[in-house]
Amino acid sequence: MKLILTQEVSGLGSAGDVVEVKDGYGRNYLVPRGFGIRWTRGGEKTIESIRASRDARAVRDADHAKQVKAKLEADTVNVRVNAGTGGRLFGSVTVADIASAINESVSGDSVDKRTIVVGQPIKSLGTHTVTVKVHEDVEATVNLNVVPA
């Protein structure tokens, strides 16, 4: 089965790629979860629009990625969350919360929430570290300071 990927799938490809997968994998996993759509001859326009949006979001090149990495690693990002007594959070800090905090503190380039990797769920106040995939080859380690709102 030929599919056009709408999102990045690890081990398979990135958004806009045309991939050949087993029928069951495509029909039962990729298509229902919105990771891909069936490939058709008219789908070439879809591929171009997906690639254009991906290129607009992506960092231009490796040199620019290193500059963005330096900005991200330069200072600590404060994330404000609701917390109870003893420093326990109501829920956990999500990647969307982290992305919005990074985008507020770092001027210029924006960080997409899909590029943030959180090792363990953040469920307490204090300092934590997360990884941001700035480029295919460049990863930045960002220090977070989780503070009560």
Coordinates of N, CA and C in Angstrom, one line a residue:
M1 N 0.8 -1.2 0.0 CA 0.0 0.0 0.0 C 0.9 1.2 0.0
K2 N 0.6 2.2 -0.9 CA 1.3 3.4 -0.9 C 0.6 4.5 -0.1
L3 N 1.3 5.2 0.7 CA 0.8 6.2 1.5 C 1.6 7.5 1.4
I4 N 0.9 8.6 1.6 CA 1.6 9.9 1.8 C 1.6 10.2 3.3
L5 N 2.7 10.4 3.9 CA 2.8 10.7 5.3 C 2.4 12.1 5.6
T6 N 1.5 12.3 6.6 CA 1.1 13.7 6.9 C 1.9 14.2 8.1
Q7 N 2.5 13.3 8.9 CA 3.4 13.6 10.0 C 4.6 12.8 10.0
E8 N 5.6 13.2 10.8 CA 6.8 12.4 10.9 C 6.5 11.1 11.6
V9 N 7.0 9.9 11.1 CA 6.8 8.6 11.7 C 8.2 8.1 11.8
S10 N 8.7 7.8 13.1 CA 10.0 7.4 13.3 C 10.2 6.0 12.6
G11 N 11.3 5.9 11.9 CA 11.6 4.6 11.2 C 11.0 4.5 9.9
L12 N 10.1 5.5 9.5 CA 9.4 5.4 8.2 C 9.7 6.6 7.3
G13 N 9.5 7.8 7.8 CA 9.8 8.9 7.0 C 9.2 10.2 7.6
S14 N 9.3 11.3 6.9 CA 8.8 12.6 7.4 C 7.6 13.0 6.6
A15 N 6.9 14.1 7.0 CA 5.7 14.5 6.4 C 6.0 14.9 4.9
G16 N 5.1 14.4 4.0 CA 5.2 14.7 2.6 C 5.9 13.5 1.9
D17 N 6.5 12.5 2.5 CA 7.1 11.4 1.9 C 6.1 10.4 1.4
V18 N 6.4 9.8 0.3 CA 5.5 8.7 -0.2 C 6.2 7.4 0.1
V19 N 5.5 6.6 0.9 CA 6.2 5.3 1.4 C 5.3 4.1 1.0
E20 N 5.9 3.0 0.9 CA 5.3 1.7 0.7 C 5.3 0.9 2.0
V21 N 4.1 0.6 2.5 CA 4.0 -0.1 3.7 C 3.1 -1.3 3.5
K22 N 3.1 -2.3 4.5 CA 2.2 -3.4 4.4 C 0.8 -2.9 4.6
D23 N -0.2 -3.6 3.9 CA -1.6 -3.2 3.9 C -2.1 -3.0 5.3
G24 N -1.9 -4.0 6.2 CA -2.5 -3.9 7.6 C -1.9 -2.8 8.4
Y25 N -0.6 -2.5 8.3 CA 0.0 -1.4 9.0 C -0.6 -0.1 8.5
G26 N -0.8 0.1 7.2 CA -1.4 1.3 6.7 C -2.8 1.5 7.1
R27 N -3.6 0.4 6.9 CA -5.0 0.5 7.1 C -5.4 0.5 8.5
N28 N -4.7 -0.2 9.4 CA -5.1 -0.3 10.8 C -4.4 0.7 11.7
Y29 N -3.2 1.2 11.3 CA -2.5 2.1 12.2 C -2.3 3.5 11.7
L30 N -1.7 3.6 10.5 CA -1.3 4.9 10.0 C -2.4 5.8 9.6
V31 N -3.4 5.3 8.8 CA -4.5 6.0 8.3 C -5.4 6.4 9.4
P32 N -5.9 5.5 10.3 CA -6.8 5.9 11.3 C -6.3 7.0 12.3
R33 N -5.0 6.9 12.6 CA -4.4 7.9 13.5 C -4.0 9.2 12.8
G34 N -4.2 9.3 11.5 CA -3.9 10.5 10.8 C -2.4 10.7 10.5
F35 N -1.6 9.7 10.5 CA -0.2 9.8 10.2 C 0.0 9.7 8.7
G36 N -1.0 9.2 7.9 CA -0.9 9.1 6.5 C -2.2 9.1 5.8
I37 N -2.2 9.4 4.5 CA -3.3 9.3 3.6 C -3.0 8.4 2.4
R38 N -4.0 7.8 1.8 CA -3.7 7.0 0.6 C -3.1 7.8 -0.5
W39 N -2.2 7.2 -1.2 CA -1.6 7.9 -2.3 C -2.5 7.7 -3.5
T40 N -2.7 8.9 -4.2 CA -3.4 8.9 -5.5 C -2.7 9.8 -6.4
R41 N -3.0 9.7 -7.7 CA -2.4 10.6 -8.7 C -2.7 12.1 -8.3
G42 N -3.8 12.4 -7.8 CA -4.2 13.7 -7.5 C -3.5 14.2 -6.2
G43 N -2.9 13.3 -5.5 CA -2.3 13.6 -4.2 C -1.0 14.3 -4.3
E44 N -0.5 14.5 -5.5 CA 0.8 15.3 -5.7 C 0.6 16.7 -5.2
K45 N -0.6 17.3 -5.3 CA -0.8 18.7 -4.8 C -0.7 18.6 -3.3
T46 N -1.2 17.6 -2.7 CA -1.2 17.4 -1.2 C 0.3 17.3 -0.7
I47 N 1.1 16.5 -1.5 CA 2.5 16.4 -1.1 C 3.2 17.7 -1.2
E48 N 2.9 18.5 -2.2 CA 3.6 19.8 -2.3 C 3.2 20.7 -1.2
S49 N 1.9 20.7 -0.8 CA 1.5 21.6 0.3 C 2.1 21.2 1.7
I50 N 2.1 19.8 1.9 CA 2.7 19.3 3.1 C 4.2 19.7 3.2
R51 N 4.9 19.5 2.1 CA 6.3 19.9 2.1 C 6.6 21.4 2.2
A52 N 5.7 22.2 1.7 CA 5.8 23.6 1.8 C 5.7 24.0 3.3
S53 N 4.6 23.5 3.9 CA 4.4 23.8 5.3 C 5.5 23.3 6.2
R54 N 6.1 22.1 5.9 CA 7.2 21.5 6.6 C 8.4 22.4 6.5
D55 N 8.7 22.9 5.3 CA 9.9 23.7 5.0 C 9.7 25.0 5.7
A56 N 8.5 25.6 5.8 CA 8.3 26.8 6.5 C 8.6 26.7 8.0
R57 N 8.2 25.5 8.6 CA 8.4 25.3 10.0 C 9.9 24.9 10.3
A58 N 10.6 24.3 9.4 CA 11.9 23.7 9.6 C 13.0 24.8 9.7
V59 N 14.0 24.5 10.4 CA 15.1 25.4 10.5 C 15.9 25.4 9.2
R60 N 16.4 26.5 8.7 CA 16.9 26.6 7.4 C 18.1 25.7 7.1
D61 N 19.1 25.7 7.9 CA 20.3 24.8 7.7 C 21.0 24.5 9.0
A62 N 22.1 23.8 8.9 CA 22.8 23.4 10.1 C 23.4 24.6 10.9
D63 N 23.9 25.6 10.1 CA 24.5 26.7 10.8 C 23.4 27.5 11.6
H64 N 22.3 27.7 11.0 CA 21.2 28.4 11.7 C 20.7 27.5 12.9
A65 N 20.7 26.2 12.7 CA 20.3 25.3 13.8 C 21.3 25.4 15.0
K66 N 22.6 25.6 14.7 CA 23.5 25.8 15.8 C 23.3 27.1 16.6
Q67 N 22.9 28.1 15.8 CA 22.6 29.4 16.5 C 21.3 29.3 17.3
V68 N 20.3 28.6 16.9 CA 19.1 28.4 17.6 C 19.4 27.6 18.9
K69 N 20.3 26.5 18.7 CA 20.7 25.7 19.8 C 21.4 26.6 20.9
A70 N 22.3 27.5 20.5 CA 23.0 28.3 21.4 C 22.0 29.2 22.2
K71 N 21.0 29.7 21.5 CA 19.9 30.6 22.2 C 19.2 29.8 23.2
L72 N 18.8 28.5 22.8 CA 18.0 27.7 23.7 C 18.8 27.3 25.0
E73 N 20.1 27.0 24.8 CA 20.8 26.5 25.9 C 21.4 27.6 26.8
A74 N 21.3 28.9 26.3 CA 21.9 30.0 27.0 C 21.3 30.3 28.4
D75 N 19.9 30.2 28.5 CA 19.3 30.5 29.8 C 18.3 29.5 30.1
T76 N 17.8 29.6 31.4 CA 16.8 28.7 31.9 C 15.4 29.2 31.6
V77 N 14.5 28.4 31.2 CA 13.1 28.7 30.8 C 12.2 28.5 32.0
N78 N 11.4 29.5 32.4 CA 10.5 29.3 33.5 C 9.1 28.8 33.0
V79 N 8.6 27.7 33.5 CA 7.3 27.2 33.2 C 6.4 27.4 34.4
R80 N 5.3 28.1 34.2 CA 4.4 28.4 35.4 C 3.3 27.3 35.3
V81 N 3.0 26.6 36.4 CA 2.0 25.6 36.5 C 1.3 25.7 37.8
N82 N 0.1 25.1 37.8 CA -0.7 25.0 39.1 C -0.1 23.9 39.9
A83 N 0.2 24.2 41.2 CA 0.8 23.2 42.1 C 0.1 23.2 43.4
G84 N 0.1 22.1 44.1 CA -0.5 22.0 45.4 C 0.6 22.1 46.5
T85 N 0.3 21.7 47.7 CA 1.2 21.8 48.8 C 2.3 20.7 48.6
G86 N 3.5 21.0 49.0 CA 4.6 20.0 48.9 C 5.2 20.0 47.5
G87 N 4.8 20.9 46.6 CA 5.4 20.9 45.3 C 4.9 20.0 44.3
R88 N 3.8 19.3 44.6 CA 3.2 18.3 43.6 C 2.3 19.1 42.6
L89 N 2.4 18.7 41.4 CA 1.6 19.4 40.3 C 0.2 18.8 40.2
F90 N -0.7 19.5 39.7 CA -2.0 19.0 39.3 C -1.9 18.5 37.9
G91 N -1.6 17.2 37.7 CA -1.3 16.7 36.4 C 0.2 16.8 36.1
S92 N 0.6 17.0 34.9 CA 2.1 17.1 34.6 C 2.3 18.2 33.6
V93 N 3.5 18.5 33.4 CA 3.8 19.6 32.4 C 3.9 18.9 31.0
T94 N 3.1 19.5 30.1 CA 3.0 18.9 28.8 C 4.0 19.6 27.8
V95 N 4.2 18.9 26.7 CA 5.1 19.5 25.7 C 4.6 20.8 25.1
A96 N 3.2 21.0 25.1 CA 2.6 22.2 24.7 C 3.0 23.3 25.6
D97 N 2.9 23.0 27.0 CA 3.3 24.0 28.0 C 4.7 24.5 27.8
I98 N 5.6 23.5 27.6 CA 7.0 23.7 27.4 C 7.3 24.6 26.2
A99 N 6.6 24.2 25.1 CA 6.8 24.9 23.8 C 6.4 26.4 23.9
S100 N 5.2 26.6 24.6 CA 4.8 28.0 24.7 C 5.7 28.8 25.6
A101 N 6.3 28.2 26.7 CA 7.2 28.9 27.6 C 8.5 29.2 26.8
I102 N 9.0 28.2 26.0 CA 10.2 28.5 25.3 C 10.0 29.6 24.3
N103 N 8.9 29.6 23.6 CA 8.6 30.6 22.6 C 8.5 32.0 23.2
E104 N 7.9 32.1 24.4 CA 7.8 33.4 25.1 C 9.2 33.9 25.5
S105 N 10.1 33.0 26.0 CA 11.4 33.4 26.5 C 12.4 33.6 25.5
V106 N 12.4 32.9 24.4 CA 13.4 33.0 23.3 C 12.8 33.7 22.1
S107 N 13.3 34.9 21.9 CA 12.7 35.7 20.8 C 13.3 35.2 19.4
G108 N 12.5 35.5 18.4 CA 13.0 35.1 17.1 C 12.4 33.8 16.6
D109 N 13.1 32.7 16.7 CA 12.7 31.4 16.2 C 11.7 30.8 17.2
S110 N 10.7 30.1 16.6 CA 9.8 29.4 17.4 C 10.1 27.9 17.4
V111 N 9.6 27.2 18.5 CA 9.9 25.8 18.7 C 8.5 25.1 18.5
D112 N 8.5 24.1 17.7 CA 7.3 23.3 17.5 C 7.2 22.2 18.6
K113 N 6.0 22.0 19.1 CA 5.9 21.0 20.3 C 6.3 19.6 19.9
R114 N 6.2 19.3 18.6 CA 6.5 17.9 18.1 C 8.0 17.7 18.2
T115 N 8.9 18.7 18.3 CA 10.3 18.6 18.3 C 10.9 18.4 19.8
I116 N 10.0 18.5 20.8 CA 10.4 18.4 22.2 C 10.3 17.0 22.7
V117 N 11.4 16.5 23.3 CA 11.4 15.2 23.8 C 11.6 15.3 25.4
V118 N 10.6 14.7 26.1 CA 10.7 14.7 27.5 C 10.9 13.3 28.0
G119 N 12.0 13.1 28.7 CA 12.4 11.7 29.1 C 11.4 11.1 30.1
Q120 N 11.2 11.7 31.2 CA 10.3 11.3 32.2 C 9.2 12.4 32.4
P121 N 8.0 12.0 32.6 CA 6.9 13.0 32.8 C 7.3 14.0 34.0
I122 N 7.1 15.3 33.8 CA 7.5 16.3 34.8 C 6.3 16.5 35.7
K123 N 6.4 16.0 37.0 CA 5.3 16.1 37.9 C 5.6 16.8 39.2
S124 N 6.7 17.5 39.2 CA 7.1 18.2 40.4 C 7.8 19.5 40.1
L125 N 7.8 20.4 41.1 CA 8.4 21.7 40.9 C 9.9 21.5 40.9
G126 N 10.6 22.5 40.4 CA 12.1 22.5 40.4 C 12.7 22.5 39.0
T127 N 14.0 22.2 38.9 CA 14.6 22.2 37.6 C 14.6 20.9 36.9
H128 N 14.4 20.9 35.6 CA 14.3 19.7 34.8 C 15.0 20.0 33.5
T129 N 15.4 19.0 32.7 CA 15.9 19.2 31.4 C 15.1 18.4 30.4
V130 N 15.0 19.0 29.2 CA 14.3 18.4 28.1 C 15.2 18.6 26.8
T131 N 15.0 17.8 25.8 CA 15.7 17.9 24.6 C 14.8 18.4 23.5
V132 N 15.4 19.3 22.7 CA 14.7 19.9 21.6 C 15.4 19.5 20.3
K133 N 14.8 18.8 19.4 CA 15.4 18.5 18.1 C 15.3 19.7 17.2
V134 N 16.3 20.5 17.1 CA 16.3 21.7 16.3 C 16.4 21.4 14.8
H135 N 17.2 20.4 14.5 CA 17.5 20.0 13.1 C 17.7 18.5 13.2
E136 N 17.8 17.9 12.0 CA 18.0 16.5 12.0 C 19.3 16.1 12.8
D137 N 20.3 16.9 12.7 CA 21.6 16.5 13.3 C 21.9 17.3 14.6
V138 N 21.0 18.3 14.9 CA 21.3 19.2 16.1 C 20.2 19.1 17.1
E139 N 20.6 18.7 18.4 CA 19.7 18.7 19.5 C 20.2 19.6 20.6
A140 N 19.2 20.4 21.1 CA 19.6 21.3 22.2 C 19.0 20.8 23.5
T141 N 19.8 20.9 24.6 CA 19.3 20.5 25.9 C 18.8 21.8 26.6
V142 N 17.6 21.9 27.0 CA 17.0 23.1 27.5 C 16.7 22.8 29.0
N143 N 17.2 23.8 29.9 CA 16.9 23.7 31.3 C 15.6 24.4 31.6
L144 N 14.7 23.7 32.3 CA 13.4 24.2 32.6 C 13.4 24.4 34.2
N145 N 12.7 25.5 34.6 CA 12.5 25.8 36.0 C 11.0 25.8 36.1
V146 N 10.4 24.8 36.7 CA 9.0 24.7 36.9 C 8.6 25.4 38.2
V147 N 7.8 26.4 38.1 CA 7.5 27.3 39.3 C 6.0 27.3 39.4
P148 N 5.5 27.5 40.6 CA 4.0 27.6 40.8 C 3.5 28.9 40.2
A149 N 2.2 28.8 39.7 CA 1.6 30.0 39.1 C 1.1 30.9 40.2

